[in-house]
Tab-separated table of C-alpha atoms in Angstrom:
chain	number	residue	atom	x	y	z
A	24	UNK	CA	-16.200	2.120	6.986
A	25	UNK	CA	-13.967	5.196	7.249
A	26	UNK	CA	-10.981	5.423	9.588
A	27	UNK	CA	-9.030	8.542	10.582
A	28	UNK	CA	-5.487	7.433	11.444
A	29	UNK	CA	-2.967	9.795	13.076
A	30	UNK	CA	0.675	8.806	13.513
A	31	UNK	CA	3.688	11.178	13.404
A	32	UNK	CA	6.158	8.637	12.006
A	33	UNK	CA	5.783	8.086	8.241
A	34	UNK	CA	7.290	4.601	8.213
A	35	UNK	CA	5.341	3.274	11.203
A	36	UNK	CA	2.107	4.834	9.990
A	37	UNK	CA	2.459	3.327	6.516
A	38	UNK	CA	3.262	-0.099	8.001
A	39	UNK	CA	0.182	-0.060	10.249
A	40	UNK	CA	-1.862	1.089	7.280
A	41	UNK	CA	-0.760	-2.059	5.448
A	42	UNK	CA	-1.989	-4.109	8.415
A	43	UNK	CA	-5.312	-2.248	8.506
A	44	UNK	CA	-5.957	-2.631	4.787
A	45	UNK	CA	-5.581	-6.385	5.152
A	46	UNK	CA	-7.765	-6.550	8.270
A	47	UNK	CA	-10.633	-4.318	7.106
A	48	UNK	CA	-11.463	-4.993	3.466
A	49	UNK	CA	-13.788	-2.090	2.744
A	50	UNK	CA	-12.186	0.461	5.017
A	51	UNK	CA	-11.182	3.901	3.679
A	52	UNK	CA	-8.125	5.037	5.647
A	53	UNK	CA	-7.470	8.782	5.905
A	54	UNK	CA	-3.947	9.417	7.193
A	55	UNK	CA	-2.493	12.370	9.065
A	56	UNK	CA	0.913	12.926	10.627
A	57	UNK	CA	-0.358	15.569	13.082
A	58	UNK	CA	-3.372	15.943	15.364
A	59	UNK	CA	-3.865	19.501	14.125
A	60	UNK	CA	-4.324	18.251	10.551
A	61	UNK	CA	-6.814	15.607	11.653
A	62	UNK	CA	-8.795	18.070	13.767
A	63	UNK	CA	-9.075	20.537	10.860
A	64	UNK	CA	-10.299	17.731	8.585
A	65	UNK	CA	-12.915	16.506	11.074
A	66	UNK	CA	-14.063	20.022	11.895
A	67	UNK	CA	-14.723	20.741	8.194
A	68	UNK	CA	-16.809	17.561	8.026
A	69	UNK	CA	-18.858	18.676	11.025
A	70	UNK	CA	-19.380	22.158	9.552
A	71	UNK	CA	-20.854	20.504	6.438
A	72	UNK	CA	-23.059	18.234	8.595
A	73	UNK	CA	-21.262	15.195	7.168
A	74	UNK	CA	-20.495	12.046	9.121
A	75	UNK	CA	-16.879	12.638	10.208
A	76	UNK	CA	-15.691	9.011	10.300
A	77	UNK	CA	-16.499	5.597	11.780
A	78	UNK	CA	-13.576	5.411	14.181
A	79	UNK	CA	-10.314	7.111	15.099
A	80	UNK	CA	-6.920	5.454	15.619
A	81	UNK	CA	-4.302	7.780	17.135
A	82	UNK	CA	-0.687	7.187	18.178
A	83	UNK	CA	-0.039	8.745	21.597
A	84	UNK	CA	3.562	7.789	22.374
A	85	UNK	CA	5.134	11.081	21.234
A	86	UNK	CA	5.364	12.914	24.558
A	87	UNK	CA	6.629	16.125	22.955
A	88	UNK	CA	3.190	16.378	21.325
A	89	UNK	CA	1.146	15.747	24.476
A	90	UNK	CA	-0.626	19.114	24.196
A	91	UNK	CA	-1.753	18.237	20.661
A	92	UNK	CA	-3.005	14.846	21.857
A	93	UNK	CA	-4.964	16.462	24.689
A	94	UNK	CA	-6.511	19.140	22.479
A	95	UNK	CA	-7.471	16.561	19.869
A	96	UNK	CA	-8.993	14.160	22.379
A	97	UNK	CA	-10.991	16.946	24.049
A	98	UNK	CA	-12.246	18.011	20.609
A	99	UNK	CA	-13.344	14.432	19.881
A	100	UNK	CA	-14.868	14.058	23.347
A	101	UNK	CA	-16.969	17.177	22.789
A	102	UNK	CA	-17.935	16.810	19.122
A	103	UNK	CA	-17.496	13.121	18.225
A	104	UNK	CA	-18.815	11.414	21.320
A	105	UNK	CA	-20.252	8.449	19.424
A	106	UNK	CA	-17.134	7.798	17.337
A	107	UNK	CA	-14.896	5.106	18.892
A	108	UNK	CA	-11.467	6.480	19.812
A	109	UNK	CA	-8.563	3.974	19.858
A	110	UNK	CA	-5.171	5.114	21.096
A	111	UNK	CA	-1.978	3.173	20.369
A	112	UNK	CA	1.584	3.334	21.624
A	113	UNK	CA	3.414	2.899	24.923
A	114	UNK	CA	1.497	5.781	26.522
A	115	UNK	CA	-2.251	5.421	26.958
A	116	UNK	CA	-4.622	8.349	27.331
A	117	UNK	CA	-5.142	7.814	31.062
A	118	UNK	CA	-1.378	8.226	31.587
A	119	UNK	CA	-1.513	11.809	30.279
A	120	UNK	CA	-1.975	14.060	33.362
A	121	UNK	CA	-4.262	16.562	31.602
A	122	UNK	CA	-6.817	13.821	30.914
A	123	UNK	CA	-8.593	12.396	33.932
A	124	UNK	CA	-9.864	8.822	34.138
A	125	UNK	CA	-13.460	9.982	34.468
A	126	UNK	CA	-13.214	12.069	31.314
A	127	UNK	CA	-11.708	9.194	29.332
A	128	UNK	CA	-14.345	6.818	30.642
A	129	UNK	CA	-16.995	9.083	29.118
A	130	UNK	CA	-15.790	8.287	25.617
A	131	UNK	CA	-15.728	4.971	23.734
A	132	UNK	CA	-11.984	4.344	24.046
A	133	UNK	CA	-9.574	1.454	23.850
A	134	UNK	CA	-5.796	1.254	23.845
A	135	UNK	CA	-3.373	-0.903	21.830
A	136	UNK	CA	0.047	-1.280	23.408
A	137	UNK	CA	2.931	-1.220	20.924
A	138	UNK	CA	5.133	-2.721	19.640
A	139	UNK	CA	2.756	-5.484	18.578
A	140	UNK	CA	2.905	-8.306	16.048
A	141	UNK	CA	0.707	-8.146	12.914
A	142	UNK	CA	-1.316	-11.136	14.129
A	143	UNK	CA	-1.942	-9.635	17.574
A	144	UNK	CA	-2.730	-6.241	16.073
A	145	UNK	CA	-5.327	-7.925	13.865
A	146	UNK	CA	-6.977	-9.667	16.814
A	147	UNK	CA	-7.001	-6.490	18.869
A	148	UNK	CA	-8.534	-4.305	16.143
A	149	UNK	CA	-11.245	-6.849	15.327
A	150	UNK	CA	-12.104	-7.416	18.996
A	151	UNK	CA	-12.463	-3.650	19.549
A	152	UNK	CA	-14.511	-2.906	16.442
A	153	UNK	CA	-16.583	-6.090	16.393
A	154	UNK	CA	-16.855	-7.280	20.014
A	155	UNK	CA	-19.933	-9.399	19.259
A	156	UNK	CA	-18.254	-11.582	16.649
A	157	UNK	CA	-17.981	-15.175	17.829
A	158	UNK	CA	-14.796	-15.924	15.876
A	159	UNK	CA	-12.139	-14.222	13.778
A	160	UNK	CA	-12.238	-14.481	10.012
A	161	UNK	CA	-9.485	-16.641	8.456
A	162	UNK	CA	-6.369	-14.816	7.258
A	163	UNK	CA	-6.142	-14.538	3.463
A	164	UNK	CA	-3.451	-16.458	1.579
A	165	UNK	CA	-2.086	-13.185	0.137
A	166	UNK	CA	-1.542	-9.838	1.845
A	167	UNK	CA	-1.899	-6.674	-0.204
A	168	UNK	CA	0.596	-3.821	-0.118
A	169	UNK	CA	0.095	-0.547	-1.966
A	170	UNK	CA	2.413	-0.157	-4.931
A	171	UNK	CA	3.560	3.166	-3.486
A	172	UNK	CA	5.306	1.377	-0.613
A	173	UNK	CA	7.681	-0.417	-2.971
A	174	UNK	CA	9.283	2.895	-3.897
A	175	UNK	CA	11.040	2.576	-0.526
A	176	UNK	CA	13.163	-0.247	-1.911
A	177	UNK	CA	14.890	-1.494	-5.022
A	178	UNK	CA	15.191	-5.163	-4.069
A	179	UNK	CA	12.577	-7.780	-3.238
A	180	UNK	CA	12.906	-10.128	-0.267
A	181	UNK	CA	10.178	-12.492	-1.468
A	182	UNK	CA	8.093	-13.172	-4.575
A	183	UNK	CA	5.713	-10.322	-5.510
A	184	UNK	CA	2.387	-10.804	-7.303
A	185	UNK	CA	-0.412	-8.867	-8.942
A	186	UNK	CA	-4.043	-9.929	-8.606
A	187	UNK	CA	-5.949	-10.755	-11.793
A	188	UNK	CA	-9.063	-12.300	-10.267
A	189	UNK	CA	-10.632	-13.337	-6.984
A	190	UNK	CA	-8.281	-16.325	-6.667
A	191	UNK	CA	-5.804	-15.642	-9.478
A	192	UNK	CA	-2.392	-14.126	-8.720
A	193	UNK	CA	0.499	-13.728	-11.162
A	194	UNK	CA	4.110	-13.269	-10.120
A	195	UNK	CA	5.682	-10.004	-11.372
A	196	UNK	CA	8.909	-9.917	-9.331
A	197	UNK	CA	10.998	-12.855	-8.170
A	198	UNK	CA	12.597	-13.061	-4.760
A	199	UNK	CA	15.881	-11.069	-4.545
A	200	UNK	CA	15.142	-9.237	-7.816
A	201	UNK	CA	16.570	-5.778	-8.330
A	202	UNK	CA	13.977	-3.414	-9.784
A	203	UNK	CA	13.943	0.242	-10.850
A	204	UNK	CA	11.535	3.111	-10.476
A	205	UNK	CA	10.624	2.628	-14.151
A	206	UNK	CA	9.471	-0.949	-13.364
A	207	UNK	CA	7.053	0.375	-10.747
A	208	UNK	CA	5.948	3.269	-12.939
A	209	UNK	CA	4.928	0.800	-15.673
A	210	UNK	CA	2.668	-1.000	-13.196
A	211	UNK	CA	1.283	2.329	-12.003
A	212	UNK	CA	0.450	3.316	-15.593
A	213	UNK	CA	-1.619	0.119	-15.829
A	214	UNK	CA	-3.625	1.283	-12.785
A	215	UNK	CA	-2.080	-1.337	-10.486
A	216	UNK	CA	-2.777	-0.011	-6.986
A	217	UNK	CA	-1.710	-3.033	-4.917
A	218	UNK	CA	0.949	-5.712	-5.120
A	219	UNK	CA	0.536	-8.965	-3.191
A	220	UNK	CA	2.734	-11.080	-0.933
A	221	UNK	CA	2.075	-14.628	0.226
A	222	UNK	CA	0.970	-14.650	3.835
A	223	UNK	CA	3.925	-16.926	4.701
A	224	UNK	CA	6.311	-14.175	3.515
A	225	UNK	CA	4.521	-11.281	5.155
A	226	UNK	CA	6.335	-11.485	8.501
A	227	UNK	CA	9.696	-11.153	6.757
A	228	UNK	CA	8.362	-8.323	4.628
A	229	UNK	CA	7.164	-6.276	7.586
A	230	UNK	CA	10.452	-6.782	9.468
A	231	UNK	CA	12.455	-5.631	6.434
A	232	UNK	CA	10.035	-2.773	5.858
A	233	UNK	CA	10.372	-1.472	9.384
A	234	UNK	CA	14.148	-1.813	9.675
A	235	UNK	CA	15.034	-0.631	6.174
A	236	UNK	CA	17.011	2.619	6.430
A	237	UNK	CA	15.307	4.114	3.416
A	238	UNK	CA	17.650	6.136	1.221
A	239	UNK	CA	20.447	6.472	3.771
A	240	UNK	CA	22.876	7.207	0.975
A	241	UNK	CA	26.189	9.013	0.708
A	242	UNK	CA	26.875	10.750	-2.594
A	243	UNK	CA	30.607	10.193	-2.097
A	244	UNK	CA	30.226	6.420	-1.724
A	245	UNK	CA	27.579	5.855	-4.403
A	246	UNK	CA	28.366	5.274	-8.046
A	247	UNK	CA	26.675	7.723	-10.466
A	248	UNK	CA	24.156	5.024	-11.422
A	249	UNK	CA	23.362	4.143	-7.782
A	250	UNK	CA	22.960	7.809	-6.918
A	251	UNK	CA	20.667	8.393	-9.908
A	252	UNK	CA	18.444	5.469	-8.918
A	253	UNK	CA	18.250	6.517	-5.270
A	254	UNK	CA	17.365	10.083	-6.182
A	255	UNK	CA	14.645	8.816	-8.551
A	256	UNK	CA	13.065	6.695	-5.825
A	257	UNK	CA	13.321	9.604	-3.386
A	258	UNK	CA	11.588	11.973	-5.768
A	259	UNK	CA	8.732	9.519	-6.320
A	260	UNK	CA	8.291	9.066	-2.577
A	261	UNK	CA	8.357	12.788	-1.884
A	262	UNK	CA	5.803	13.585	-4.571
A	263	UNK	CA	3.434	10.971	-3.153
A	264	UNK	CA	3.932	11.846	0.525
A	265	UNK	CA	3.712	15.618	0.131
A	266	UNK	CA	0.675	15.654	-2.175
A	267	UNK	CA	-1.251	13.246	0.092
A	268	UNK	CA	-0.161	14.393	3.538
A	269	UNK	CA	1.912	17.564	3.356
A	270	UNK	CA	5.439	18.130	4.639
A	271	UNK	CA	5.958	15.859	7.616
A	272	UNK	CA	9.285	15.914	9.463
A	273	UNK	CA	10.191	12.734	7.589
A	274	UNK	CA	9.423	14.314	4.208
A	275	UNK	CA	11.566	17.353	5.011
A	276	UNK	CA	14.395	15.103	6.190
A	277	UNK	CA	14.136	13.069	2.988
A	278	UNK	CA	14.248	16.266	0.928
A	279	UNK	CA	17.352	17.445	2.740
A	280	UNK	CA	19.099	14.120	2.063
A	281	UNK	CA	18.272	14.448	-1.631
A	282	UNK	CA	19.541	18.004	-1.772
A	283	UNK	CA	22.758	17.040	-0.004
A	284	UNK	CA	23.375	14.438	-2.706
A	285	UNK	CA	22.601	16.985	-5.436
A	286	UNK	CA	25.027	19.476	-3.895
A	287	UNK	CA	27.655	16.727	-3.982
A	288	UNK	CA	27.067	16.362	-7.723
A	289	UNK	CA	27.456	20.124	-8.207
A	290	UNK	CA	30.727	20.115	-6.239
A	291	UNK	CA	32.141	17.412	-8.518
A	292	UNK	CA	31.955	19.993	-11.286
A	293	UNK	CA	30.531	17.691	-13.944
A	294	UNK	CA	30.460	19.364	-17.336
A	295	UNK	CA	27.154	20.376	-18.856
A	296	UNK	CA	27.793	17.984	-21.741
A	297	UNK	CA	28.128	15.065	-19.297
A	298	UNK	CA	24.893	15.973	-17.535
A	299	UNK	CA	22.900	16.348	-20.747
A	300	UNK	CA	24.120	13.020	-22.083
A	301	UNK	CA	22.541	11.329	-19.049
A	302	UNK	CA	19.137	12.852	-19.837
A	303	UNK	CA	18.908	12.510	-23.620
A	304	UNK	CA	17.376	9.002	-23.564
A	305	UNK	CA	15.042	9.455	-20.597
A	306	UNK	CA	11.306	10.033	-20.358
A	307	UNK	CA	10.445	11.137	-16.815
A	308	UNK	CA	9.839	14.839	-17.219
A	309	UNK	CA	8.798	15.743	-13.668
A	310	UNK	CA	11.859	14.108	-12.141
A	311	UNK	CA	14.384	15.095	-14.842
A	312	UNK	CA	13.116	18.674	-14.901
A	313	UNK	CA	13.341	19.102	-11.112
A	314	UNK	CA	16.692	17.336	-10.805
A	315	UNK	CA	18.432	19.204	-13.628
A	316	UNK	CA	16.965	22.580	-12.593
A	317	UNK	CA	18.379	22.091	-9.100
A	318	UNK	CA	21.843	21.185	-10.449
A	319	UNK	CA	21.970	24.098	-12.931
A	320	UNK	CA	20.618	26.578	-10.375
A	321	UNK	CA	22.982	25.505	-7.589
A	322	UNK	CA	25.956	25.471	-9.966
A	323	UNK	CA	25.037	28.997	-11.075
A	324	UNK	CA	25.002	30.130	-7.435
A	325	UNK	CA	28.460	28.659	-6.995
A	326	UNK	CA	29.809	30.380	-10.109
A	327	UNK	CA	28.359	33.704	-8.865
A	328	UNK	CA	29.951	33.233	-5.418
A	329	UNK	CA	26.429	33.172	-3.925
A	330	UNK	CA	26.961	29.599	-2.725
A	331	UNK	CA	25.594	29.696	0.861
A	332	UNK	CA	23.767	26.910	2.657
A	333	UNK	CA	20.563	28.964	2.960
A	334	UNK	CA	20.475	29.892	-0.733
A	335	UNK	CA	21.214	26.335	-1.784
A	336	UNK	CA	18.395	25.081	0.411
A	337	UNK	CA	15.947	27.592	-1.081
A	338	UNK	CA	16.817	26.757	-4.704
A	339	UNK	CA	16.896	23.027	-3.982
A	340	UNK	CA	13.462	22.964	-2.301
A	341	UNK	CA	12.012	25.192	-5.033
A	342	UNK	CA	13.400	22.917	-7.766
A	343	UNK	CA	11.886	19.778	-6.255
A	344	UNK	CA	8.461	21.231	-5.394
A	345	UNK	CA	7.639	24.107	-7.756
A	346	UNK	CA	5.264	21.853	-9.757
A	347	UNK	CA	4.029	19.839	-6.766
A	348	UNK	CA	0.356	20.620	-7.491
A	349	UNK	CA	0.564	19.455	-11.149
A	350	UNK	CA	-0.092	15.765	-11.820
A	351	UNK	CA	-0.030	15.720	-15.617
A	352	UNK	CA	3.463	15.680	-17.132
A	353	UNK	CA	2.203	17.347	-20.311
A	354	UNK	CA	0.744	20.225	-18.297
A	355	UNK	CA	4.001	20.547	-16.350
A	356	UNK	CA	5.842	21.186	-19.633
A	357	UNK	CA	3.859	24.366	-20.285
A	358	UNK	CA	5.891	27.478	-19.509
A	359	UNK	CA	3.780	30.273	-21.032
A	360	UNK	CA	0.198	31.392	-20.517
A	361	UNK	CA	-0.062	31.681	-24.315
A	362	UNK	CA	0.573	27.951	-24.807
A	363	UNK	CA	-2.147	26.458	-27.039
A	364	UNK	CA	-2.462	23.457	-24.704
A	365	UNK	CA	-4.230	25.776	-22.243
A	366	UNK	CA	-7.036	26.585	-24.663
A	367	UNK	CA	-8.988	23.330	-24.313
A	368	UNK	CA	-10.762	24.242	-21.086
A	369	UNK	CA	-11.167	27.517	-19.202
A	370	UNK	CA	-11.249	25.632	-15.889
A	371	UNK	CA	-8.033	23.826	-16.794
A	372	UNK	CA	-6.418	27.110	-17.824
A	373	UNK	CA	-7.350	28.824	-14.549
A	374	UNK	CA	-6.101	25.871	-12.519
A	375	UNK	CA	-2.782	25.831	-14.349
A	376	UNK	CA	-2.247	29.596	-14.031
A	377	UNK	CA	-2.874	29.254	-10.289
A	378	UNK	CA	-0.368	26.469	-9.691
A	379	UNK	CA	2.449	28.755	-8.442
A	380	UNK	CA	0.010	30.204	-5.869
A	381	UNK	CA	-1.325	26.763	-4.927
A	382	UNK	CA	2.226	25.507	-4.400
A	383	UNK	CA	3.040	28.623	-2.345
A	384	UNK	CA	0.008	28.027	-0.113
A	385	UNK	CA	1.037	24.411	0.408
A	386	UNK	CA	4.622	25.366	1.306
A	387	UNK	CA	3.562	28.244	3.572
A	388	UNK	CA	1.876	25.909	6.046
A	389	UNK	CA	5.225	24.472	7.146
A	390	UNK	CA	7.549	26.728	9.201
A	391	UNK	CA	10.457	24.255	8.862
A	392	UNK	CA	10.742	25.078	5.144
A	393	UNK	CA	12.759	28.262	4.405
A	394	UNK	CA	10.323	31.142	3.883
A	395	UNK	CA	11.940	32.249	0.624
A	396	UNK	CA	11.149	28.877	-0.988
A	397	UNK	CA	7.561	30.078	-1.313
A	398	UNK	CA	8.694	33.357	-2.863
A	399	UNK	CA	10.763	31.595	-5.534
A	400	UNK	CA	7.987	29.088	-6.267
A	401	UNK	CA	5.351	31.825	-6.591
A	402	UNK	CA	7.573	33.710	-9.082
A	403	UNK	CA	8.970	30.839	-11.140
A	404	UNK	CA	6.750	31.588	-14.176
A	405	UNK	CA	7.523	35.309	-14.298
A	406	UNK	CA	9.702	36.451	-17.219
A	407	UNK	CA	12.017	39.285	-18.321
A	408	UNK	CA	9.313	40.823	-20.522
A	409	UNK	CA	7.090	41.386	-17.481
A	410	UNK	CA	4.091	39.429	-18.795
A	411	UNK	CA	4.598	36.175	-16.936
A	412	UNK	CA	2.168	34.769	-14.397
A	413	UNK	CA	0.648	34.937	-11.874
A	414	UNK	CA	1.655	38.569	-11.092
A	415	UNK	CA	3.259	39.937	-14.309
A	416	UNK	CA	6.278	41.166	-12.342
A	417	UNK	CA	8.940	43.302	-14.001
A	418	UNK	CA	12.574	42.091	-13.853
A	419	UNK	CA	13.525	44.610	-11.167
A	420	UNK	CA	10.569	43.518	-8.987
A	421	UNK	CA	11.678	39.892	-8.751
A	422	UNK	CA	13.575	38.432	-5.830
A	423	UNK	CA	17.234	37.931	-6.919
A	424	UNK	CA	17.052	34.211	-6.083
A	425	UNK	CA	13.920	33.923	-8.206
A	426	UNK	CA	15.886	35.388	-11.117
A	427	UNK	CA	18.549	32.678	-10.707
A	428	UNK	CA	15.873	29.989	-10.563
A	429	UNK	CA	13.997	31.321	-13.623
A	430	UNK	CA	17.187	31.294	-15.717
A	431	UNK	CA	17.908	27.663	-14.723
A	432	UNK	CA	14.243	26.749	-15.257
A	433	UNK	CA	14.081	28.377	-18.699
A	434	UNK	CA	17.332	26.718	-19.770
A	435	UNK	CA	16.143	23.271	-18.697
A	436	UNK	CA	12.746	23.749	-20.370
A	437	UNK	CA	14.465	24.715	-23.631
A	438	UNK	CA	16.800	21.714	-23.406
A	439	UNK	CA	13.872	19.363	-22.801
A	440	UNK	CA	12.100	20.614	-25.935
A	441	UNK	CA	15.270	19.773	-27.909
A	442	UNK	CA	15.803	16.350	-26.255
A	443	UNK	CA	18.740	17.575	-24.155
A	444	UNK	CA	20.972	17.819	-27.226
A	445	UNK	CA	24.373	19.308	-26.206
A	446	UNK	CA	24.871	20.826	-29.659
A	447	UNK	CA	21.777	23.013	-29.087
A	448	UNK	CA	23.188	24.734	-25.985
A	449	UNK	CA	24.668	27.630	-27.991
A	450	UNK	CA	21.395	28.277	-29.799
A	451	UNK	CA	19.427	28.245	-26.533
A	452	UNK	CA	21.799	30.521	-24.646
A	453	UNK	CA	21.964	33.002	-27.520
A	454	UNK	CA	18.174	33.335	-27.408
A	455	UNK	CA	18.217	33.660	-23.617
A	456	UNK	CA	21.035	36.260	-23.636
A	457	UNK	CA	18.921	38.635	-25.721
A	458	UNK	CA	16.087	38.442	-23.189
A	459	UNK	CA	17.654	38.156	-19.740
A	460	UNK	CA	20.105	41.083	-19.649
A	461	UNK	CA	17.888	43.324	-17.489
A	462	UNK	CA	16.856	43.919	-13.884
A	463	UNK	CA	17.715	41.149	-11.430
A	464	UNK	CA	18.350	38.776	-14.331
A	465	UNK	CA	21.488	40.585	-15.516
A	466	UNK	CA	24.038	39.399	-12.965
A	467	UNK	CA	23.070	35.685	-12.982
A	468	UNK	CA	22.739	35.707	-16.782
A	469	UNK	CA	26.235	37.151	-17.167
A	470	UNK	CA	27.607	34.466	-14.847
A	471	UNK	CA	25.611	31.792	-16.647
A	472	UNK	CA	27.036	32.730	-20.053
A	473	UNK	CA	30.566	33.271	-18.801
A	474	UNK	CA	31.075	30.408	-16.368
A	475	UNK	CA	28.398	27.729	-16.831
A	476	UNK	CA	27.984	27.553	-20.611
A	477	UNK	CA	31.686	28.057	-21.379
A	478	UNK	CA	32.440	25.037	-19.182
A	479	UNK	CA	30.081	22.846	-21.208
């Protein structure tokens, strides 16, 4: 069974997905945060003469999106007449003026009024999908929750288990335990997709899940360690949300909170030596690389007196998402098209050399993201010699903000190769100085050598 599920709110959608995964064992759930996304997906299925899905569940309470709801329903009414359409929320389809009762009656529809308890939601879904069943199936002793959802927290409110067999569960986290992103990453590396909660604890879990103000943090009130941990969890969440669903309003808001915290770090004027010491014993390249590039780039803007909110936003977004289409950390470490790691497969090579364009195309679909973010991302592998990729741009052809980003990016890449050793900074900058004194690189490189490195 395949379900298309549309809900604009990331937290509510993910919570209802947890419910659905425990109600419908073999159901594949395809999530969207907008009706436009869902319609494009279903239309592509129809064009390929594929079965679009088995049923549709769509939240309709967002009145500001009524036009999208109407267009989507009319599309389904015309092209997916046999696919059951279930609306949910405080506004049902027949309360939307543009949809008449007769038109709605023509389609297989039902409505679930929210808010609703997990138990009542279960009964309602099963009664709609399987009206001929004489009785409901018993509720399992354990409820499964995707590992991804635990990146929203760092403390358990009940015992957490993994499943080793049909009836065998092993506890991995005790109630009230504090855990880190690294703890979850270790489980992820072992291909653990779900964690499990006793059914008796599930009500408390879903209440805490819904009311948790995820990552509502203040960089001024957080200790350096607390801030580091919160930013790590945020980065993991953003990578997962954006690669699966795109940039929802919630994802953009989460990004802006992260960047605000990073700007706070820059304003504290930590020395380069202090920053590098924090990274020398770590092993999370994608996060460390993005985080440190954003700090170095934003600090460079400040030292150049280019420190405006718009420029900070562009560099911050570009730092967090320039490698968004790369999953393999080893591939993300490649900075040159001559790297021998690209010689194993021509398909792999082409895919890697396209990743700035792929990231640009992903970013370009979202008008709420500053337009220049895409420009910087598309140029972040260009170089002062003019033989970078994907466009082999000369230094004077680059956007000035791209030049700032490339200097920060190159510096961080060089540091990573040398395990963030502070004593190697002079060697790295000497090599960079001989290359980056041309075109749009000259001004930021001068400021970098004079004001950033000297303060190390």
